[in-house]
PDB file of C-alpha atoms in Angstrom:
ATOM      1  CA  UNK A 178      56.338 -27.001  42.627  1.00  0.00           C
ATOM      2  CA  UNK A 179      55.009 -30.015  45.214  1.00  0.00           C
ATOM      3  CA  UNK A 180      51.293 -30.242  46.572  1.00  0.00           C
ATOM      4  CA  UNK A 181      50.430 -31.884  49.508  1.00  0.00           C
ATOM      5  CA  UNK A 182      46.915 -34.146  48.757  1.00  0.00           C
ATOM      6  CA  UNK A 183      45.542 -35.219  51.409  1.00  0.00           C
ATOM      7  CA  UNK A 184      42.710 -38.000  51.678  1.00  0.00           C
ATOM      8  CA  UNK A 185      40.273 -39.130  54.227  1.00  0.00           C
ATOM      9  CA  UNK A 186      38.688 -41.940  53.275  1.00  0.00           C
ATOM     10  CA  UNK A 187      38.746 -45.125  54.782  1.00  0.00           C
ATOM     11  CA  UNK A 188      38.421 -47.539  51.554  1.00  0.00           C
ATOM     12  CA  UNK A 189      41.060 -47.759  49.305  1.00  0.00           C
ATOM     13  CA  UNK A 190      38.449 -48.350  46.665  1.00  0.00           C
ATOM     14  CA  UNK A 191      36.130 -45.523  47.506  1.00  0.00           C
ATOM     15  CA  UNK A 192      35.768 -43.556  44.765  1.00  0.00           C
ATOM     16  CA  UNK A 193      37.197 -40.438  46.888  1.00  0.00           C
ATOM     17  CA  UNK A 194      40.448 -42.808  46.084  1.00  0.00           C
ATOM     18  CA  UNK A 195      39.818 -42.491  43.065  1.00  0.00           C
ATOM     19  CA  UNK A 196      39.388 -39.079  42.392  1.00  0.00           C
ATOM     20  CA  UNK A 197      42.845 -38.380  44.156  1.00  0.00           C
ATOM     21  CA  UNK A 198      44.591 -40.668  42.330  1.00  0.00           C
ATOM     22  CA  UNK A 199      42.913 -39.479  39.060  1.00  0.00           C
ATOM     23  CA  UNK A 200      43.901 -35.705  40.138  1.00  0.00           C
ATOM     24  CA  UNK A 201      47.524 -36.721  41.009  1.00  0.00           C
ATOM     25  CA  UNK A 202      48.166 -39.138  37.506  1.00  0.00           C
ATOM     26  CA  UNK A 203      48.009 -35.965  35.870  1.00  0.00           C
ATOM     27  CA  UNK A 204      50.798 -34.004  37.658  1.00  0.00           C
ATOM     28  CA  UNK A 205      53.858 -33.764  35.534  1.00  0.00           C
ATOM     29  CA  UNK A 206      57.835 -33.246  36.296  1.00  0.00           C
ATOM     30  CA  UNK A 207      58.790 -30.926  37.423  1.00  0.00           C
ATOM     31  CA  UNK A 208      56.197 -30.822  39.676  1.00  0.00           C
ATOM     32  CA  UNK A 209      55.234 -33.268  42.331  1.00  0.00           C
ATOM     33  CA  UNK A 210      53.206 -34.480  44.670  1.00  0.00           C
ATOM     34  CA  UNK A 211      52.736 -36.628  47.960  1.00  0.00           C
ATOM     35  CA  UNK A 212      49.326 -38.377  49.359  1.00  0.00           C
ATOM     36  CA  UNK A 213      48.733 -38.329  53.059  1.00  0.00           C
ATOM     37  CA  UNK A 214      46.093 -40.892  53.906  1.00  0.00           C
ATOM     38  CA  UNK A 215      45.194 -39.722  57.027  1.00  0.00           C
ATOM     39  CA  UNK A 216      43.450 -42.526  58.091  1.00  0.00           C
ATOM     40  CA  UNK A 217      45.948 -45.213  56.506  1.00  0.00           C
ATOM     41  CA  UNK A 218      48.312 -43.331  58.306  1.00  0.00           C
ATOM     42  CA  UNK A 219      46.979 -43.450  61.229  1.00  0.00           C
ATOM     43  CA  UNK A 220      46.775 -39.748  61.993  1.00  0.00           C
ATOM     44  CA  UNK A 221      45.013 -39.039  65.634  1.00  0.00           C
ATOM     45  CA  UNK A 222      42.346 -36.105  64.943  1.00  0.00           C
ATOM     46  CA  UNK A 223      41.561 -35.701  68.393  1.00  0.00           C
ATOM     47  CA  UNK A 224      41.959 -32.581  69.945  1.00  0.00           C
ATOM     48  CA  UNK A 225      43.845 -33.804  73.389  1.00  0.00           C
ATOM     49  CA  UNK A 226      45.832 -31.875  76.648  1.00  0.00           C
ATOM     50  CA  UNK A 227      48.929 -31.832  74.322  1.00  0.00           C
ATOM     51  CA  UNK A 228      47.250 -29.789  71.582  1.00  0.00           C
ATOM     52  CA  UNK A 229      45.180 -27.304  74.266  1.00  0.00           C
ATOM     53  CA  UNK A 230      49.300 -26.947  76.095  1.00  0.00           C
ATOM     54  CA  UNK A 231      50.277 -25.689  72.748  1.00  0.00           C
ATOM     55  CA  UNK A 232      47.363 -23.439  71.965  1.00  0.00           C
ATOM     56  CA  UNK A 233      47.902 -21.498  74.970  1.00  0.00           C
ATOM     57  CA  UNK A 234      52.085 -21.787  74.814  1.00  0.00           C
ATOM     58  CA  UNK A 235      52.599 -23.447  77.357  1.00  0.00           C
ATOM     59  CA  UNK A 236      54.495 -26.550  75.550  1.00  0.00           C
ATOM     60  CA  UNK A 237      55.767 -27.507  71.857  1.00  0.00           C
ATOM     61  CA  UNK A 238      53.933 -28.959  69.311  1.00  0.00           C
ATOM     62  CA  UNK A 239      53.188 -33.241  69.690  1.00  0.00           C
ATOM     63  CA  UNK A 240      55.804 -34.960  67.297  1.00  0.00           C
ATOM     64  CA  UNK A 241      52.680 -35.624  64.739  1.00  0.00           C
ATOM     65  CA  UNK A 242      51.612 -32.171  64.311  1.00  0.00           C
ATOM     66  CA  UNK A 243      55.260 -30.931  63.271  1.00  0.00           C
ATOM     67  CA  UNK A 244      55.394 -33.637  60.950  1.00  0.00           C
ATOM     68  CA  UNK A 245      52.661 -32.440  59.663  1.00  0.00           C
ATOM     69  CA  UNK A 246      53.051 -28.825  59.576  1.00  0.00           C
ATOM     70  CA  UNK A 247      56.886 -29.747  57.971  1.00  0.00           C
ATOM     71  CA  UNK A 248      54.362 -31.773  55.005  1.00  0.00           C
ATOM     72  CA  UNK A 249      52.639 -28.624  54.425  1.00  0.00           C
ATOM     73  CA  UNK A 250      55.446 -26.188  54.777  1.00  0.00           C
ATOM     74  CA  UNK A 251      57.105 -28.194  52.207  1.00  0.00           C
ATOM     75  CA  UNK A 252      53.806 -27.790  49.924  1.00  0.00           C
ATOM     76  CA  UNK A 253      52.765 -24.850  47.494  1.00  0.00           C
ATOM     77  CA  UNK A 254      49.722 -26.340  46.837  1.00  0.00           C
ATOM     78  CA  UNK A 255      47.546 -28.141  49.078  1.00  0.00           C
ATOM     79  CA  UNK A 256      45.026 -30.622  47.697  1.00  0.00           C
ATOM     80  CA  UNK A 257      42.043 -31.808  49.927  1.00  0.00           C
ATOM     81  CA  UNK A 258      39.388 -34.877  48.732  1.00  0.00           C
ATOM     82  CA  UNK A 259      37.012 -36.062  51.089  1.00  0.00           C
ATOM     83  CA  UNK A 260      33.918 -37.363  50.960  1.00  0.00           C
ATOM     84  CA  UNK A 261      30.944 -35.028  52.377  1.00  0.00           C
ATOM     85  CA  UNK A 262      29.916 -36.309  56.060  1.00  0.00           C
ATOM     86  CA  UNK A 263      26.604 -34.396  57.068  1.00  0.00           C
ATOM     87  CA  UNK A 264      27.686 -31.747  54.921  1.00  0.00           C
ATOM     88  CA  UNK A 265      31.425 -30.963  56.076  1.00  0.00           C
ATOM     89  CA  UNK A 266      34.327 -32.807  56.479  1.00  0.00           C
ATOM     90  CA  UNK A 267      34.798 -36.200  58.132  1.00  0.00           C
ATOM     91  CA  UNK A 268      35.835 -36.106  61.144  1.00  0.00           C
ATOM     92  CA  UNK A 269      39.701 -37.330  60.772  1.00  0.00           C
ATOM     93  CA  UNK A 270      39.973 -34.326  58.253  1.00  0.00           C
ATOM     94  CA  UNK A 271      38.908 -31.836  60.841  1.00  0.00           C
ATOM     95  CA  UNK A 272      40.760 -33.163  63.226  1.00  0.00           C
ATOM     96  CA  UNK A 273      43.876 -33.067  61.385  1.00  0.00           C
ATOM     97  CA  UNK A 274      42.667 -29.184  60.168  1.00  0.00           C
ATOM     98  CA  UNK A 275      42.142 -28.533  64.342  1.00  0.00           C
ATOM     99  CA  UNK A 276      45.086 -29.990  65.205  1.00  0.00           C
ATOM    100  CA  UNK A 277      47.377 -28.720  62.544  1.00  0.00           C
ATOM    101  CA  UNK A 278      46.681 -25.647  61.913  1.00  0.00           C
ATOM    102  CA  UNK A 279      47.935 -24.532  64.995  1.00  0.00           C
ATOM    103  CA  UNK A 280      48.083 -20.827  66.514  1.00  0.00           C
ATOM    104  CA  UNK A 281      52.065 -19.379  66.299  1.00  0.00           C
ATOM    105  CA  UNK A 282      51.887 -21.600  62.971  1.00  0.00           C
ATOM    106  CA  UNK A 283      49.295 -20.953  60.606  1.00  0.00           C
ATOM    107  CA  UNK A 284      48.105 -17.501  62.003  1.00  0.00           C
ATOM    108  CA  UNK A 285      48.614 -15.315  65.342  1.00  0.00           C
ATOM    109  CA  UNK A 286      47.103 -12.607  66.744  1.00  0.00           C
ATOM    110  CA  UNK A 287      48.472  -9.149  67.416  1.00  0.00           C
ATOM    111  CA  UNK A 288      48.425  -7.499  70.551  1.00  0.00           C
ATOM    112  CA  UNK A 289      46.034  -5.466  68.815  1.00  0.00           C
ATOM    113  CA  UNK A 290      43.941  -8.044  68.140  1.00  0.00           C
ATOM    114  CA  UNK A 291      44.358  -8.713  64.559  1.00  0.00           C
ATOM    115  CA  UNK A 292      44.872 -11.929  62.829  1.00  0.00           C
ATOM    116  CA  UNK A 293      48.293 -12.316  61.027  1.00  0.00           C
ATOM    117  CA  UNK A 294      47.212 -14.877  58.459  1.00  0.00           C
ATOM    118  CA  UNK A 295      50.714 -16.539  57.385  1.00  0.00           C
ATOM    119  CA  UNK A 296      49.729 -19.064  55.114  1.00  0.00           C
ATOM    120  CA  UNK A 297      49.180 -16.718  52.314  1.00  0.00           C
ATOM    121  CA  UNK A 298      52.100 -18.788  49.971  1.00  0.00           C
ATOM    122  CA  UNK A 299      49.707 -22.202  50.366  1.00  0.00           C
ATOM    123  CA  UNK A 300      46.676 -22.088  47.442  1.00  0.00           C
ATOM    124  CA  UNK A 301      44.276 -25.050  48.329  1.00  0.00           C
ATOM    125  CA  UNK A 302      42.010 -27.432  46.292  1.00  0.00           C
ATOM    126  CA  UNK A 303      39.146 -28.807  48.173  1.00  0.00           C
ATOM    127  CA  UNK A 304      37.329 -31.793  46.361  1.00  0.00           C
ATOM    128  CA  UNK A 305      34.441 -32.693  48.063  1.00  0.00           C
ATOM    129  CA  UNK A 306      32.555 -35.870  47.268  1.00  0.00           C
ATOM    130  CA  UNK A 307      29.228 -36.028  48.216  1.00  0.00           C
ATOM    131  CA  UNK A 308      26.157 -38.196  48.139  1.00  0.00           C
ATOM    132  CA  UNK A 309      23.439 -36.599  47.486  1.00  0.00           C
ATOM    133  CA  UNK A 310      22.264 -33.884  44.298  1.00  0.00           C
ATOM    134  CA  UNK A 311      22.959 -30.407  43.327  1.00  0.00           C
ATOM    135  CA  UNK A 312      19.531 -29.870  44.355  1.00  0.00           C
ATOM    136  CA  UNK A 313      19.420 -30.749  47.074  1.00  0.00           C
ATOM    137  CA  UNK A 314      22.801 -28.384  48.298  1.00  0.00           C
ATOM    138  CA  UNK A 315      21.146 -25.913  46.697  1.00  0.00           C
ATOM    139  CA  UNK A 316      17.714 -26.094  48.276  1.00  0.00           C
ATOM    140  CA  UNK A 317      19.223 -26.407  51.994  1.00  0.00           C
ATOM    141  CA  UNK A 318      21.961 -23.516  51.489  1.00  0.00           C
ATOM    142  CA  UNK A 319      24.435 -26.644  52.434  1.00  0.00           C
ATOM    143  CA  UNK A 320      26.858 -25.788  49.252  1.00  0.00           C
ATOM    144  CA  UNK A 321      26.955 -22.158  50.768  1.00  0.00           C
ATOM    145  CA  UNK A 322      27.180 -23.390  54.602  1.00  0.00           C
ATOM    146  CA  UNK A 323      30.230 -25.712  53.872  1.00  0.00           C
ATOM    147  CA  UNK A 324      32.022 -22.599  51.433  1.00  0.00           C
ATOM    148  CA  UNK A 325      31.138 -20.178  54.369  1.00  0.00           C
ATOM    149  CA  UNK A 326      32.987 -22.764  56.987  1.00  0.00           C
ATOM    150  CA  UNK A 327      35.375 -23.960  55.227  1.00  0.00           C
ATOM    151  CA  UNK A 328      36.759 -21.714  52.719  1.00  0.00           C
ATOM    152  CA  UNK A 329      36.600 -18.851  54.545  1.00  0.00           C
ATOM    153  CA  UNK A 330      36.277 -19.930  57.948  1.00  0.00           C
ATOM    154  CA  UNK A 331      39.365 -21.906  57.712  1.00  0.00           C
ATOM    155  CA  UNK A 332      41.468 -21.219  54.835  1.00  0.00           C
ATOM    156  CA  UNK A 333      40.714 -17.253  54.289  1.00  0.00           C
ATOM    157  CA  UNK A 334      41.541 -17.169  58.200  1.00  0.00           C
ATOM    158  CA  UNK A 335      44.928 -18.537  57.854  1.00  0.00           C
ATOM    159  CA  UNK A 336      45.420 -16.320  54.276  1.00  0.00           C
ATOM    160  CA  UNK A 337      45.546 -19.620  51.838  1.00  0.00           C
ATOM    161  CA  UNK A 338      44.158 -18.786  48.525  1.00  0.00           C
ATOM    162  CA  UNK A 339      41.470 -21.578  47.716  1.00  0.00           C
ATOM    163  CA  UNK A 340      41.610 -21.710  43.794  1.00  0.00           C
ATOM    164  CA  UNK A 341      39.420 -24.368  43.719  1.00  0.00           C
ATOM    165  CA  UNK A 342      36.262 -25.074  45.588  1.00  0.00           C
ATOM    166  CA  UNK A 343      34.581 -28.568  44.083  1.00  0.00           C
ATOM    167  CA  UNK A 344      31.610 -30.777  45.075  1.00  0.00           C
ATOM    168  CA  UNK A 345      31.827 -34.015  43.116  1.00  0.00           C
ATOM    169  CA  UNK A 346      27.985 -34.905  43.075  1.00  0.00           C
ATOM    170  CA  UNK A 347      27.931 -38.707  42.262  1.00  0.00           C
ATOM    171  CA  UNK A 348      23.824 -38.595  41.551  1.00  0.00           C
ATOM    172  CA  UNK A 349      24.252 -35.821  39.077  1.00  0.00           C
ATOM    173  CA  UNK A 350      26.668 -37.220  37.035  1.00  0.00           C
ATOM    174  CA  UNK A 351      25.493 -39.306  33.637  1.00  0.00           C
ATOM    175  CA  UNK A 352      28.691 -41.299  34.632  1.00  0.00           C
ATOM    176  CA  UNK A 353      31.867 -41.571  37.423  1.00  0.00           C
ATOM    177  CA  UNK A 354      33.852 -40.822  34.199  1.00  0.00           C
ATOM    178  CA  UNK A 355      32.633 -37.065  33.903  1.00  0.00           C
ATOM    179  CA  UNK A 356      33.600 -36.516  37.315  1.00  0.00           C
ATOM    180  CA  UNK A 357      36.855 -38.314  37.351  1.00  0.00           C
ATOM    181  CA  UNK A 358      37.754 -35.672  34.560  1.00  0.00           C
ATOM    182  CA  UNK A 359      36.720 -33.120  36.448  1.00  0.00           C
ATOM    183  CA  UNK A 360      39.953 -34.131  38.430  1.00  0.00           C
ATOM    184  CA  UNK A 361      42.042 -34.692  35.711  1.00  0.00           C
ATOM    185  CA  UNK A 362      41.158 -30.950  34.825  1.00  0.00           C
ATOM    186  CA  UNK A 363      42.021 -30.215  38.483  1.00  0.00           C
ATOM    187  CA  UNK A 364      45.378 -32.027  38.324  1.00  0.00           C
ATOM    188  CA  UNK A 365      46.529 -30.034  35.249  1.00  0.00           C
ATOM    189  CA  UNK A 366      45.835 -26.594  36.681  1.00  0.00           C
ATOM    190  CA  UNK A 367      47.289 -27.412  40.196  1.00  0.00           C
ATOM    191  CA  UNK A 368      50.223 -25.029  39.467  1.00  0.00           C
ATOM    192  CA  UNK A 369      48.916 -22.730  37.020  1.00  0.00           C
ATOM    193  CA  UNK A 370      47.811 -19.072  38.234  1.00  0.00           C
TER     194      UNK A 370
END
């Protein structure tokens, strides 16, 4: 089995980095696994006229959102580690959910007006990485907010199973170690039901 882990991160020493690589040393053969670094990659999250054509059918997906959707499609498990920006997802990783994720692809709607969710193969991993404490999540409702959005806003609308739904709190930890197991635990279970 393959999963798709995808980073956004702009330092290759952020600890975000780390985490993925951390998750990913402990996939073993015969599974595998590929990194996009969206922003080493130079992925384009904006929304543009090309990506509104192909929402309403009237042209074929941009060259970097196939390549994309082909990454995925190849993928049984899809990994996501990103560090918490004002208690979502950066920007690039939206941007490459908004562009990506792409009506006719990963859902359509019936005439009826139902949503056919067809990415109900694809289970997801989402690592968050964020800055401030538990208590602080928990006081605002932002832990809640960001499962509400994300989990099921995005991923339960497309029918991906998220088996994993992590926030890596770096001011509740005793040490970066404890965490940085938490992803080795991650990285073993990847593939396991």
């Amino acid at each position: 089995m393959h999963s798709l882990v995808v980073v956004a991160h702009p330092d290759q020493d952020s600890f975000t980095h780390a985490v993925a690589r951390t998750l990913t040393s402990e996939i073993r053969a015969p599974h595998t696994f590929e990194i996009a670094d969206l922003i080493a990659e130079g992925f384009d999250p904006r929304y543009a006229a090309a990506d509104l054509a192909l929402f309403r059918s009237e042209a074929a997906p941009p060259a970097d959102v196939l390549a994309e959707q082909k990454r995925i499609d190849g993928a049984d498990a899809l990994v996501l580690v990103y560090p918490v920006y004002w208690w979502s997802f950066p920007g690039v990783l939206k941007g490459w959910i908004d562009r990506v994720f792409t009506h006719g692809w990963a859902y359509d709607e019936t005439p009826d007006g139902k949503v056919d969710k067809k990415m109900g193969r694809l289970k997801v991993h989402l690592l968050g990485i964020g800055g401030a404490n538990l208590r602080t999540y928990a006081r605002r409702g932002y832990y809640a907010a960001m499962r509400t959005q994300i989990d099921e806003g995005i991923f339960d609308y497309v029918g991906a199973a998220v088996k994993t739904s992590e926030l890596i709190l770096l001011p509740d930890a005793d040490s970066p170690e404890a965490h940085l197991e938490t992803a080795r635990q991650i990285g073993r279970r990847l593939f396991v039901d």
